[in-house]
PDB file of C-alpha atoms in Angstrom:
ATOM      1  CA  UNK Q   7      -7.558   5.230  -9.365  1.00 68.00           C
ATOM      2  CA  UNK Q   8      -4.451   6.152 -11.442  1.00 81.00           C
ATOM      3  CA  UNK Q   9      -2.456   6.631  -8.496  1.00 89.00           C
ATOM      4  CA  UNK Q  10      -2.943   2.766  -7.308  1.00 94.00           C
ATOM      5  CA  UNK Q  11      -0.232   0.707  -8.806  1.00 94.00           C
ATOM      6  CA  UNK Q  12      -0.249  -2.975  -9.468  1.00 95.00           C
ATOM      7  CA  UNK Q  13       3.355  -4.612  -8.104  1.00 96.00           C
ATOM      8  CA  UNK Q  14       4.710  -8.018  -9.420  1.00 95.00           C
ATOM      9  CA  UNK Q  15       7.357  -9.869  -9.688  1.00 94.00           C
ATOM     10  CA  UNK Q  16       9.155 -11.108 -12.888  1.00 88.00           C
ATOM     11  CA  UNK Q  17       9.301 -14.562 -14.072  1.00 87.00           C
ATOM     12  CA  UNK Q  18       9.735 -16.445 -17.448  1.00 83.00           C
ATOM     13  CA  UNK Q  19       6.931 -15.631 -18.790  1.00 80.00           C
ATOM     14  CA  UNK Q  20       6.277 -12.040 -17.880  1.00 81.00           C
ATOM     15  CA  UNK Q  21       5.020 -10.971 -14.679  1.00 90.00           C
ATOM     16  CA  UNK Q  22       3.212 -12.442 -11.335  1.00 93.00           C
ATOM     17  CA  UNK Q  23       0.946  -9.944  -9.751  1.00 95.00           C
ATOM     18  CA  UNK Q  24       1.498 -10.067  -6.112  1.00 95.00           C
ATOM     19  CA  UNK Q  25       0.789  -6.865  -4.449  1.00 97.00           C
ATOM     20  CA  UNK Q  26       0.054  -3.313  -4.422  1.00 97.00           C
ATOM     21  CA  UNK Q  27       1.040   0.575  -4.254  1.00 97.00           C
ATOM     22  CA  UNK Q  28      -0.198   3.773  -4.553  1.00 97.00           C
ATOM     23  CA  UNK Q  29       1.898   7.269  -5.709  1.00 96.00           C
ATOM     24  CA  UNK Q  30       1.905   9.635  -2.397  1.00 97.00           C
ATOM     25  CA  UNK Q  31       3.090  13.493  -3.936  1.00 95.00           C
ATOM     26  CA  UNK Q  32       5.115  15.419  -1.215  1.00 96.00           C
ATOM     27  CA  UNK Q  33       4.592  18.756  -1.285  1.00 95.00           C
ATOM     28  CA  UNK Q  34       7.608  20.712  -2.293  1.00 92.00           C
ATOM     29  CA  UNK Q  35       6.682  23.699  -3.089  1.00 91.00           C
ATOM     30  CA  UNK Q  36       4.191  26.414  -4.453  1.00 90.00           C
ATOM     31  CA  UNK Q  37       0.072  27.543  -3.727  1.00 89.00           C
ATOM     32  CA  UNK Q  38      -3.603  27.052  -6.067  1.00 85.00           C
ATOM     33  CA  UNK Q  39      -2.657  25.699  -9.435  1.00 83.00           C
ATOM     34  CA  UNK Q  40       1.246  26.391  -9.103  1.00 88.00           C
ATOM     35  CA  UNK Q  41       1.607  23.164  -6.304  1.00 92.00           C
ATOM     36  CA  UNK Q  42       4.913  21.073  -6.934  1.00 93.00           C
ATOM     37  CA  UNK Q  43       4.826  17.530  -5.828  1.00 94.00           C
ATOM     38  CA  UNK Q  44       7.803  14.917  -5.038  1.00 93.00           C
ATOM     39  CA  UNK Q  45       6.223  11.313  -6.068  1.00 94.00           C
ATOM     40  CA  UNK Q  46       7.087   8.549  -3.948  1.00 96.00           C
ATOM     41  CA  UNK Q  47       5.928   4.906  -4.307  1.00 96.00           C
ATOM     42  CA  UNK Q  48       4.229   3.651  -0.703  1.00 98.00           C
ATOM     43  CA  UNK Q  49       3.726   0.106  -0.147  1.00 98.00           C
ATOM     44  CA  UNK Q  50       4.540  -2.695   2.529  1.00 98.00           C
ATOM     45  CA  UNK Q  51       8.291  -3.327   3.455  1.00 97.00           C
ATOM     46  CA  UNK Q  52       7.565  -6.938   3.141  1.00 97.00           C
ATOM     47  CA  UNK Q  53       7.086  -6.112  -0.599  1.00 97.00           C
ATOM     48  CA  UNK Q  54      10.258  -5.085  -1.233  1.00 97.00           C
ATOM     49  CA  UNK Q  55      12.364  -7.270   1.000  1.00 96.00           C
ATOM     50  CA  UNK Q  56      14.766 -10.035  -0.470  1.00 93.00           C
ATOM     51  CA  UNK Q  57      14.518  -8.465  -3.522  1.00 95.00           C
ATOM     52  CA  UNK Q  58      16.457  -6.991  -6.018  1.00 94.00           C
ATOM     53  CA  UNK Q  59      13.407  -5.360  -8.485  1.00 94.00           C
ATOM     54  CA  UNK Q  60       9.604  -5.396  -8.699  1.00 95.00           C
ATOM     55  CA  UNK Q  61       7.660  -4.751 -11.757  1.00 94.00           C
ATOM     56  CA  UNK Q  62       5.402  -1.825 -11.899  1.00 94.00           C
ATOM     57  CA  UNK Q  63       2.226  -1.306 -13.728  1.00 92.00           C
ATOM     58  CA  UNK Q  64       0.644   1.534 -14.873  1.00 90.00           C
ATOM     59  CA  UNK Q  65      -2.390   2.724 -17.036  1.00 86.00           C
ATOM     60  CA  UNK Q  66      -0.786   4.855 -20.293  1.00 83.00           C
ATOM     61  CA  UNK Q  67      -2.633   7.958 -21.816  1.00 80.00           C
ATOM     62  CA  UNK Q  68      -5.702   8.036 -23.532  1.00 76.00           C
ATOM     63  CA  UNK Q  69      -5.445   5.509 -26.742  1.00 71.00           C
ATOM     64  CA  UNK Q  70      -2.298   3.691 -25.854  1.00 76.00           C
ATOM     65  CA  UNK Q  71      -1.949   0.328 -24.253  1.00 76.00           C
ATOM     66  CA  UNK Q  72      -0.835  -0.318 -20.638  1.00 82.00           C
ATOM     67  CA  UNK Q  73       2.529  -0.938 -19.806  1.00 86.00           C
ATOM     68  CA  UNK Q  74       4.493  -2.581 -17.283  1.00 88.00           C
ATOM     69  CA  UNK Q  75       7.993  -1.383 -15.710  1.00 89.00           C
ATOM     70  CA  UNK Q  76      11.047  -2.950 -13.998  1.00 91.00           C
ATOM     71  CA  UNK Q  77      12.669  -1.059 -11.487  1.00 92.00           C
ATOM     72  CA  UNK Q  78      15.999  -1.920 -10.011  1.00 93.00           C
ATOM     73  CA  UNK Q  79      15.511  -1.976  -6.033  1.00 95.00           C
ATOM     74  CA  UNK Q  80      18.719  -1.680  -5.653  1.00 94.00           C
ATOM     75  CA  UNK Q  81      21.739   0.815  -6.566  1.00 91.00           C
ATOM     76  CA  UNK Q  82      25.154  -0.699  -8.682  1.00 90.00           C
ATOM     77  CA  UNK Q  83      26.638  -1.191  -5.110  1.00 91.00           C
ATOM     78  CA  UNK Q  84      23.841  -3.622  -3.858  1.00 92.00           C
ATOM     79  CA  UNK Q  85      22.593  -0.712  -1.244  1.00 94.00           C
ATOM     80  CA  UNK Q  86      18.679  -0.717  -1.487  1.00 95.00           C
ATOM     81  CA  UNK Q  87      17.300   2.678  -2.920  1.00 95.00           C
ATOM     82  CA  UNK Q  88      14.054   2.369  -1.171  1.00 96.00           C
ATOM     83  CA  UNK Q  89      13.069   2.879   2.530  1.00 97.00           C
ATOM     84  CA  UNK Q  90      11.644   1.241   4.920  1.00 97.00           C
ATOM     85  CA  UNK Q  91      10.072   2.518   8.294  1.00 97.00           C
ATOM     86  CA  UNK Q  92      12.496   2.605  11.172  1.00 95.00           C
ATOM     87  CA  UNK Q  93      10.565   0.980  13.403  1.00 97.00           C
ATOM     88  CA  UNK Q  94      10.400  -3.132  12.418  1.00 96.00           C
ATOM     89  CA  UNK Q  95       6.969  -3.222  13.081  1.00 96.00           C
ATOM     90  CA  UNK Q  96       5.625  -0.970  10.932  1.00 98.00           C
ATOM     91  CA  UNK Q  97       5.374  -2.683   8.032  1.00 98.00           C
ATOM     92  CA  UNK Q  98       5.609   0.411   5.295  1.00 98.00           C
ATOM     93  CA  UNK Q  99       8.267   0.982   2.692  1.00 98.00           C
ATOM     94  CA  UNK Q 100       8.314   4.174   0.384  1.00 98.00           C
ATOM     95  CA  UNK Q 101      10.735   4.446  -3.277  1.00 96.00           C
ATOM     96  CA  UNK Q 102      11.651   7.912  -4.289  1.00 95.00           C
ATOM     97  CA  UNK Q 103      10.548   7.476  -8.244  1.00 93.00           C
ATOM     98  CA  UNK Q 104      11.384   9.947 -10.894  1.00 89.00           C
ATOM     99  CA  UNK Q 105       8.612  11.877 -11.999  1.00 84.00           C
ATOM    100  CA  UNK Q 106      10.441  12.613 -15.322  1.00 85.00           C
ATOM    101  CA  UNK Q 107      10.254   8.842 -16.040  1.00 84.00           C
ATOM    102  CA  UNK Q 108       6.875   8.743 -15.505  1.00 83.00           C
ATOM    103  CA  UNK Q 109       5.956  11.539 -17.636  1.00 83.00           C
ATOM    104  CA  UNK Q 110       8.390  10.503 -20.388  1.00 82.00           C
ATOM    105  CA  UNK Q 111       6.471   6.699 -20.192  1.00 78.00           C
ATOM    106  CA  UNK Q 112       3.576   8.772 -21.427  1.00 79.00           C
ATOM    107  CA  UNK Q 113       2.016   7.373 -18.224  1.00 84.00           C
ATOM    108  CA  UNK Q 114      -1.418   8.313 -17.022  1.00 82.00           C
ATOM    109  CA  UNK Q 115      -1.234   8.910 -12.919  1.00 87.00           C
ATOM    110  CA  UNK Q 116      -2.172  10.806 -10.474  1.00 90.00           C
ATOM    111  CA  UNK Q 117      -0.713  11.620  -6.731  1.00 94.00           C
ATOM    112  CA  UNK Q 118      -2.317  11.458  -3.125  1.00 96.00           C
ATOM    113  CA  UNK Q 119      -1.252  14.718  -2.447  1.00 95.00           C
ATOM    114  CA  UNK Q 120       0.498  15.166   1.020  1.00 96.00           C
ATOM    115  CA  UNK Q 121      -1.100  18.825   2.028  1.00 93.00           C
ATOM    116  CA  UNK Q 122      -4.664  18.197   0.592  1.00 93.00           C
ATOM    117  CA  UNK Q 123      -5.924  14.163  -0.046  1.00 95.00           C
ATOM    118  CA  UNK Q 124      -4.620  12.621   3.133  1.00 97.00           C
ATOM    119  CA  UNK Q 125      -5.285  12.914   6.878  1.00 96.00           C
ATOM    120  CA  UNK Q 126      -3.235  11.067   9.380  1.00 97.00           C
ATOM    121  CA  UNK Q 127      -3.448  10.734  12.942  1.00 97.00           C
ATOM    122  CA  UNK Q 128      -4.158  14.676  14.175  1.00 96.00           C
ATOM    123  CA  UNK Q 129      -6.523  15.163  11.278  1.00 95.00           C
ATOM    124  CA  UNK Q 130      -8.224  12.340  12.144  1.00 95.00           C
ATOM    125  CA  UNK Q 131      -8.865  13.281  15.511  1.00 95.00           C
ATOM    126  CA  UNK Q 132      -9.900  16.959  14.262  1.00 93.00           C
ATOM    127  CA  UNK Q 133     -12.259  15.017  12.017  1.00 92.00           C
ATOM    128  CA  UNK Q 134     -13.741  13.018  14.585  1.00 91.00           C
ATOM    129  CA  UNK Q 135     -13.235   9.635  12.941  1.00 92.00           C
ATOM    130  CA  UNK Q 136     -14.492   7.261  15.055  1.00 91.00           C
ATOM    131  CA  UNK Q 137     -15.030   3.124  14.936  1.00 93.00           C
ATOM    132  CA  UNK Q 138     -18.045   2.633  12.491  1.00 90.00           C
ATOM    133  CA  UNK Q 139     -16.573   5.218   9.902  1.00 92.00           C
ATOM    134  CA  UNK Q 140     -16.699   3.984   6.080  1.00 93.00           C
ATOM    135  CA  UNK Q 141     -13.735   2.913   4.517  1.00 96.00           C
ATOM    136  CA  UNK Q 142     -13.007   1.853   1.382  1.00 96.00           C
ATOM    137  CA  UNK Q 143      -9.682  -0.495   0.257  1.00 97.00           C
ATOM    138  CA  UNK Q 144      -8.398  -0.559  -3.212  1.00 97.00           C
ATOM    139  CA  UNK Q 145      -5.490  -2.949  -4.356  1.00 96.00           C
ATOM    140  CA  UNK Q 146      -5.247  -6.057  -6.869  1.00 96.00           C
ATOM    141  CA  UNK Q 147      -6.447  -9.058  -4.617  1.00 95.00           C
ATOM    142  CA  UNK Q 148      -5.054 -12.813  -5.864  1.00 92.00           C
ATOM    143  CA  UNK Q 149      -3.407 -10.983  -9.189  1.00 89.00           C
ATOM    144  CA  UNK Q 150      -6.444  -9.140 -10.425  1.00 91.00           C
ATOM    145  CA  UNK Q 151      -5.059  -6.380 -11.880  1.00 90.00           C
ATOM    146  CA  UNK Q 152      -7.386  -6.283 -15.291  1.00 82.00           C
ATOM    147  CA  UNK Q 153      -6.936  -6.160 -18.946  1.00 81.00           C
ATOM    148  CA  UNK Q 154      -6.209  -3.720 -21.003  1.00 80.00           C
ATOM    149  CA  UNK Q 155      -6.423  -1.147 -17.881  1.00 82.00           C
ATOM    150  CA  UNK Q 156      -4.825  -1.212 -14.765  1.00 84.00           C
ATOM    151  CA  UNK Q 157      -8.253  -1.688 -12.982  1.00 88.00           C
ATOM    152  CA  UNK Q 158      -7.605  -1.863  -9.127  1.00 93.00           C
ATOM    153  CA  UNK Q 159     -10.571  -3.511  -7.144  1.00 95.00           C
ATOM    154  CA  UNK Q 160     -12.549  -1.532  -4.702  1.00 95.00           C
ATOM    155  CA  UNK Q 161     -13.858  -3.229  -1.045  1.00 94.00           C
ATOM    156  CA  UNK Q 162     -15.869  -1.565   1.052  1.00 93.00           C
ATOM    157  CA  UNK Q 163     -15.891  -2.052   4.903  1.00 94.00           C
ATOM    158  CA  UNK Q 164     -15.828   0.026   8.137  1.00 94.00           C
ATOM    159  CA  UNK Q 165     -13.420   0.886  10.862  1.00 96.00           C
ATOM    160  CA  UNK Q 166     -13.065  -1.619  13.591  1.00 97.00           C
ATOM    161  CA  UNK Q 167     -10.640  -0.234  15.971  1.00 97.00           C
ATOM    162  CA  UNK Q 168      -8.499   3.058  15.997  1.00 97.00           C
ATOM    163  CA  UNK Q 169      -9.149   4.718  19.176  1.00 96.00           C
ATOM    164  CA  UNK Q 170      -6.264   3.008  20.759  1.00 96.00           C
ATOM    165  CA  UNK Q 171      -4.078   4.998  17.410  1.00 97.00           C
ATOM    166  CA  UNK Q 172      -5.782   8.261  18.128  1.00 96.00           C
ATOM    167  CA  UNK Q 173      -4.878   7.957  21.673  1.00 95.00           C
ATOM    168  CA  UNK Q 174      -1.091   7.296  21.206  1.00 94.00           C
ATOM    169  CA  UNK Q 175      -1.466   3.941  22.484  1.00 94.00           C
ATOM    170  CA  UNK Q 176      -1.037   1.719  18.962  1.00 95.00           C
ATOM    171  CA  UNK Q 177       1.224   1.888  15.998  1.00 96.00           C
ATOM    172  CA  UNK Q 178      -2.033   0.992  13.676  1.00 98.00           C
ATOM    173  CA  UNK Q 179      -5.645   0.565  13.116  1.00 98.00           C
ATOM    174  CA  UNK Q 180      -8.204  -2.004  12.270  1.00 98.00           C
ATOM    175  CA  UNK Q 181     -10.705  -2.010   9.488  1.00 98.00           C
ATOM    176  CA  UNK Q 182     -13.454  -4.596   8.841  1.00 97.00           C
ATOM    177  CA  UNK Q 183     -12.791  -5.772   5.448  1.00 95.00           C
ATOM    178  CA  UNK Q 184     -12.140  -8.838   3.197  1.00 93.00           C
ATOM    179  CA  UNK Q 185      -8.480  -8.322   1.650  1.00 94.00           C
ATOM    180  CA  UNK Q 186      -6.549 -11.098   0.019  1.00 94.00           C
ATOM    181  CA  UNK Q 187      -2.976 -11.978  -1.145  1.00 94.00           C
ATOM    182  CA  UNK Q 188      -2.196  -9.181  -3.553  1.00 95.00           C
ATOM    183  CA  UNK Q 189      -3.901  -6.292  -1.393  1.00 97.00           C
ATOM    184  CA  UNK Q 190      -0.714  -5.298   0.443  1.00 97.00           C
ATOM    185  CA  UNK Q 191       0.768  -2.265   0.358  1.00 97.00           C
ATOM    186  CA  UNK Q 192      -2.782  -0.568  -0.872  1.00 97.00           C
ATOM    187  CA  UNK Q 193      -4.394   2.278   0.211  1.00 98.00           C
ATOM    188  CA  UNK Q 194      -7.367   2.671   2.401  1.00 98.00           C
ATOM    189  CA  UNK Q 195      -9.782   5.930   2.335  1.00 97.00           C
ATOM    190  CA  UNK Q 196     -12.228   7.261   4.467  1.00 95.00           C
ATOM    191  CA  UNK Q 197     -15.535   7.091   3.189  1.00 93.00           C
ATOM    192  CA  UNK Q 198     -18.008   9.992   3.022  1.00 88.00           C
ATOM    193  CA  UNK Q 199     -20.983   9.562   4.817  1.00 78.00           C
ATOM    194  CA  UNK Q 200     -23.770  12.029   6.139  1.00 65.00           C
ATOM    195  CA  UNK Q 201     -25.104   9.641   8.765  1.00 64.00           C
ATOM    196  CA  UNK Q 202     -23.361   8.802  11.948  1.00 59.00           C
ATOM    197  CA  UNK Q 203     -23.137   6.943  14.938  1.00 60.00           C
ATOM    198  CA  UNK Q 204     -24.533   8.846  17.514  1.00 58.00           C
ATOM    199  CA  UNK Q 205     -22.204  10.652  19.680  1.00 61.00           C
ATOM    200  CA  UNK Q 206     -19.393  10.740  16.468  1.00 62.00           C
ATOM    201  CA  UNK Q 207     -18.933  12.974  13.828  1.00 68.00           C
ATOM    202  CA  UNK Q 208     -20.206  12.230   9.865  1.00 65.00           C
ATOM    203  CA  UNK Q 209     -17.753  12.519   7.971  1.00 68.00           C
ATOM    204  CA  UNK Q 210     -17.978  14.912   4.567  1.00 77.00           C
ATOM    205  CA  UNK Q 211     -14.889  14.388   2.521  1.00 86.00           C
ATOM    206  CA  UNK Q 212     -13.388  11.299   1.418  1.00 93.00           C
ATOM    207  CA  UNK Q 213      -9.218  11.126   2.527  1.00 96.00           C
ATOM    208  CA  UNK Q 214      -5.950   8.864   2.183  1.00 97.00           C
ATOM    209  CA  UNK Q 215      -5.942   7.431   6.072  1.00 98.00           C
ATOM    210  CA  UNK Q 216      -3.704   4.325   5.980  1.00 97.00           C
ATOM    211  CA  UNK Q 217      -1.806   1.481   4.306  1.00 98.00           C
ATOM    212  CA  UNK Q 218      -2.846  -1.720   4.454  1.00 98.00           C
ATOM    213  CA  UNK Q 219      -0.939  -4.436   5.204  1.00 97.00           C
ATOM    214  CA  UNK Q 220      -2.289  -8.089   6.301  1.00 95.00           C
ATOM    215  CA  UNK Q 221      -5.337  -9.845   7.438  1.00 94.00           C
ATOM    216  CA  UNK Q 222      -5.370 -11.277  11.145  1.00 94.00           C
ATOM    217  CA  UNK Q 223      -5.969 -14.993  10.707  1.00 92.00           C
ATOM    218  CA  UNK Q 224      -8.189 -17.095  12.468  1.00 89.00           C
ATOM    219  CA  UNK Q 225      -6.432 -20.228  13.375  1.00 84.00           C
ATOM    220  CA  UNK Q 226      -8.378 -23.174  14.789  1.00 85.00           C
ATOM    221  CA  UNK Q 227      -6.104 -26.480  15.605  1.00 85.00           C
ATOM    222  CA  UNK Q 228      -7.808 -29.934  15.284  1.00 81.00           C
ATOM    223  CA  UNK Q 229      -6.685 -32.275  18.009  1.00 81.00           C
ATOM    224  CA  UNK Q 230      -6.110 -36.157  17.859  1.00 79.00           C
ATOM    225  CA  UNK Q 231      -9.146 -38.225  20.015  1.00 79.00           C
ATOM    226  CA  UNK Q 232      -6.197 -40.380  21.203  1.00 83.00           C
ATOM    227  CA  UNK Q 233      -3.576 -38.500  22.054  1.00 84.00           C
ATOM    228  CA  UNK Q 234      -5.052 -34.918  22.855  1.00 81.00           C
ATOM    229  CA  UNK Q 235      -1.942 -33.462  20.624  1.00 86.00           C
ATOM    230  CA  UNK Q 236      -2.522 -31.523  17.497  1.00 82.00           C
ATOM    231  CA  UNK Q 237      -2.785 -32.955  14.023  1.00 81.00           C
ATOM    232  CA  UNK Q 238      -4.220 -30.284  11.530  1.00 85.00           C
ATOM    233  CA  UNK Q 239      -4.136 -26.446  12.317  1.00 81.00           C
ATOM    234  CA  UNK Q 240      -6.771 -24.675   9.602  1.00 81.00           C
ATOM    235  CA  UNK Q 241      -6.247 -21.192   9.109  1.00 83.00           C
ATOM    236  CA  UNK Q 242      -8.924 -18.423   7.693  1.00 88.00           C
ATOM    237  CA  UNK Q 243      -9.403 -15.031   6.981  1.00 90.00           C
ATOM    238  CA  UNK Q 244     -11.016 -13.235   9.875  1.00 92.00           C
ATOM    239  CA  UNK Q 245     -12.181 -10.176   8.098  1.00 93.00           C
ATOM    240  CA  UNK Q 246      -9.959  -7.640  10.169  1.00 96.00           C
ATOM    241  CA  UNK Q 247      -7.097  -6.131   8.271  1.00 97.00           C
ATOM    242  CA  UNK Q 248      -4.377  -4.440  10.068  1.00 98.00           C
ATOM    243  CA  UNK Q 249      -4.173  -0.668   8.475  1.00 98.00           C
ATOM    244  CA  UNK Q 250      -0.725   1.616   8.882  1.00 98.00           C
ATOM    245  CA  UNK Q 251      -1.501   5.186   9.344  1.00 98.00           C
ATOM    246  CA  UNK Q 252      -0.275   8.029   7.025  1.00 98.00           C
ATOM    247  CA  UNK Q 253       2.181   9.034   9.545  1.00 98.00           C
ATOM    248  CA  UNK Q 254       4.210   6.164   8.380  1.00 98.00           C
ATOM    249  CA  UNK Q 255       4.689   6.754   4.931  1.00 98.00           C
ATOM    250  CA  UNK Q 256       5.431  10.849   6.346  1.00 97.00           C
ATOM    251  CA  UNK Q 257       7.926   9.888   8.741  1.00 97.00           C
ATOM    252  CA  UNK Q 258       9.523   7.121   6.102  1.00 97.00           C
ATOM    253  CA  UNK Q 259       9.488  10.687   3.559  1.00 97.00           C
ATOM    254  CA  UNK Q 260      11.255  12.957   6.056  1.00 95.00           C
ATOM    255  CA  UNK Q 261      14.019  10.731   6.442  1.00 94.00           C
ATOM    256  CA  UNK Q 262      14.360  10.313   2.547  1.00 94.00           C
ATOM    257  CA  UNK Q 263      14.460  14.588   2.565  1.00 93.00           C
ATOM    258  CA  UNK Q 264      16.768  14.428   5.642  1.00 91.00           C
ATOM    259  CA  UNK Q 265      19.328  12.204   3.407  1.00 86.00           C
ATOM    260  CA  UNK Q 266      18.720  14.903   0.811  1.00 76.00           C
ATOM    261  CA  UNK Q 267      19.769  17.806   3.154  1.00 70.00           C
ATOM    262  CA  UNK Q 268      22.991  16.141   4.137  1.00 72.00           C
ATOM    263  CA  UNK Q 269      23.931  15.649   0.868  1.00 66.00           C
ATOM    264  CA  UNK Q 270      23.586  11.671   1.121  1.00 71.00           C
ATOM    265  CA  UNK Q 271      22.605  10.431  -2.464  1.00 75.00           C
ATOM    266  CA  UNK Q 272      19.335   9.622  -2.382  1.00 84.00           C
ATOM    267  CA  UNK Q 273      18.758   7.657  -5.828  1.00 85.00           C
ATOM    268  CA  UNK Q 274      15.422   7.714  -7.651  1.00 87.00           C
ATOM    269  CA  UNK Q 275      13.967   4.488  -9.175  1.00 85.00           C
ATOM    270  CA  UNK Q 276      14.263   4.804 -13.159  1.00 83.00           C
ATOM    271  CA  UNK Q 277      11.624   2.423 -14.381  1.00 77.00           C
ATOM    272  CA  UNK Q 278      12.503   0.854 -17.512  1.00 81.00           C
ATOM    273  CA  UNK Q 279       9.401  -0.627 -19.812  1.00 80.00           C
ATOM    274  CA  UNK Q 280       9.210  -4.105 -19.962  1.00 72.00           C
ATOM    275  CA  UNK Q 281       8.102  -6.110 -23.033  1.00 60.00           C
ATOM    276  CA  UNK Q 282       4.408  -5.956 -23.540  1.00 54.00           C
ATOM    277  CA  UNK Q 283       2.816  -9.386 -22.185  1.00 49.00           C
ATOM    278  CA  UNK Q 284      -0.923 -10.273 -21.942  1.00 51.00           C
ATOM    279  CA  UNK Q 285      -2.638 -10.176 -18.588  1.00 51.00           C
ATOM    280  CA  UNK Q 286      -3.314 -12.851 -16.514  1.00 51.00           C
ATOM    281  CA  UNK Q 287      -6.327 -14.428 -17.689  1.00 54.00           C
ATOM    282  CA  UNK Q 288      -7.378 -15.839 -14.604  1.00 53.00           C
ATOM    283  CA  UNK Q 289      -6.166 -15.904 -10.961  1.00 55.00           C
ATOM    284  CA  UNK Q 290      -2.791 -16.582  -9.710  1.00 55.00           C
ATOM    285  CA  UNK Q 291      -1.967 -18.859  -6.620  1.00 54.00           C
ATOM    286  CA  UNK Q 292      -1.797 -17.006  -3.407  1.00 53.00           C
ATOM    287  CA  UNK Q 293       1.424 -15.577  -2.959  1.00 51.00           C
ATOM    288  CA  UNK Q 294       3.461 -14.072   0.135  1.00 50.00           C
ATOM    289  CA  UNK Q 295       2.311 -10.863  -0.238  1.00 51.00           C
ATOM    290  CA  UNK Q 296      -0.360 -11.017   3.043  1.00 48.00           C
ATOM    291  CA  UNK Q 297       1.961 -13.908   4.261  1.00 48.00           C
ATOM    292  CA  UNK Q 298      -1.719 -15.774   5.643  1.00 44.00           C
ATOM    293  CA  UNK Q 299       0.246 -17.669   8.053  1.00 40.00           C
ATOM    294  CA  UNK Q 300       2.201 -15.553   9.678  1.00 45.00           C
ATOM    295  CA  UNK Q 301       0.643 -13.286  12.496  1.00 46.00           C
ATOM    296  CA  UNK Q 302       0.837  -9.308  11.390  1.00 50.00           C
ATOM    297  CA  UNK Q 303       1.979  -6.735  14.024  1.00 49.00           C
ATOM    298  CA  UNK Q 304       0.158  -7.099  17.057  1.00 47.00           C
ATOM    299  CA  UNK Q 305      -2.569  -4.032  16.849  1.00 44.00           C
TER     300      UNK Q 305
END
């Protein structure tokens, strides 16, 4: 779980956990043992939006404490260094981050690596993944992001709806699953399973399939006796969550390595280590992150 990264944002005293991302390694260059990786931080564009720097943390090596990093979101100029998908409704956003900084952080982390841990949209037809499929979710739900280890929580659920996806016919998928305020931006992976539904595949090996981004709310409006017109509207957490395949975060990367080849400066967040501060002791309020009341991209 080193490559899941708790995101906040900075206030007087220290930090307010409100979402989630995950290291995704490109694939530069190299076979076997001699693989080079480009590290990119994936999570939802409405992360990064409006802002002008998040706070990263990250679990440090063996024996040392963990630490938390501000990044600058933006370049001297104002210009945002991070990227967002072209299309508005697919709610991913990727940061080019140095890997030098996070080896010279002493950081411990780990990559999804683009040619081996993740499987989007052709894979998963090759694969046969099919409605009913495990999956698990892994982010830092209402600020839970642990003590004295970045600790990201694990739900467990199943897919709901992707055939549409497979079939070129949606943008994203649907898993079953409770996520909160705090789980965008996180990463959802297939679960292994031997058994399957019959007329599907089982699937053997677990892989990076999708970035989640919102739950779809169930809205139920109370209406006045006397007038007929509505008073209260309650709002609840259906259980779906709206997924972004890895596609997204691919096609967000090839534009980054486009910029590259044209000689466009494409400038790598430099995290810079924030002053140690306990963590939160107990839940923070719900914050945008899931935005609750606002309807996600239609699936």
């Amino acid at each position: 779980m080193d490559s899941v990264v708790a995101i906040g944002v900075p206030v007087a005293k220290g930090t307010q956990w409100v979402a989630t991302g995950f290291l995704y390694g490109h694939h530069v260059s190299g076979a076997g043992a001699e693989r080079r990786y480009r590290p990119f931080l994936v999570t939802n564009r409405h992360v990064f939006a409006g802002a002008d720097r998040r706070v990263l943390r990250f679990n440090a090596l063996e024996g040392e404490p963990t630490r938390s990093f501000v990044v600058d979101l933006k370049d001297a100029a104002g210009k945002p260094i991070w990227f967002a998908h072209p299309d508005a409704d697919v709610d991913v956003a990727v940061l080019p981050i140095a890997a030098k900084a996070l080896e010279d952080g002493h950081l411990k982390f780990s990559l999804f690596q683009s040619d081996d841990h993740c499987a989007g949209v052709a894979r998963m037809k090759d694969l046969g993944v099919h409605e009913g499929d495990g999956a698990f979710v892994l982010g830092f739900p209402l600020g839970q992001v642990g003590g004295v280890r970045n600790v990201a929580i694990l739900r467990g659920g199943h897919i709901a709806r992707i055939q549409d996806l497979l079939a070129g016919a949606g943008k994203n998928f649907l898993v079953d699953a409770l996520i909160f305020p705090g789980n965008s931006g996180g990463p959802v992976i297939s679960k292994p399973e031997m058994v399957s539904i019959q007329g599907s595949k089982s699937q053997n090996a677990a892989y990076l399939i999708g970035v989640v981004a919102a739950f779809i709310p169930y809205v139920d409006v109370a209406l006045s006796q006397q007038t007929q017109r509505p008073r209260i509207t309650f709002e609840d957490n259906s259980g779906l969550a709206v997924v972004f395949p890895v596609d997204a975060i691919v096609e967000v990367v090839a534009t980054i390595l486009r910029k590259g080849d044209e000689k466009e400066k494409v400038q790598e967040a430099r995290p810079v280590e924030q002053p140690a501060m306990p963590a939160p002791a107990s839940p923070q309020p719900p914050t945008p992150d899931a935005r609750p009341s606002d309807q996600p991209p239609s699936p």
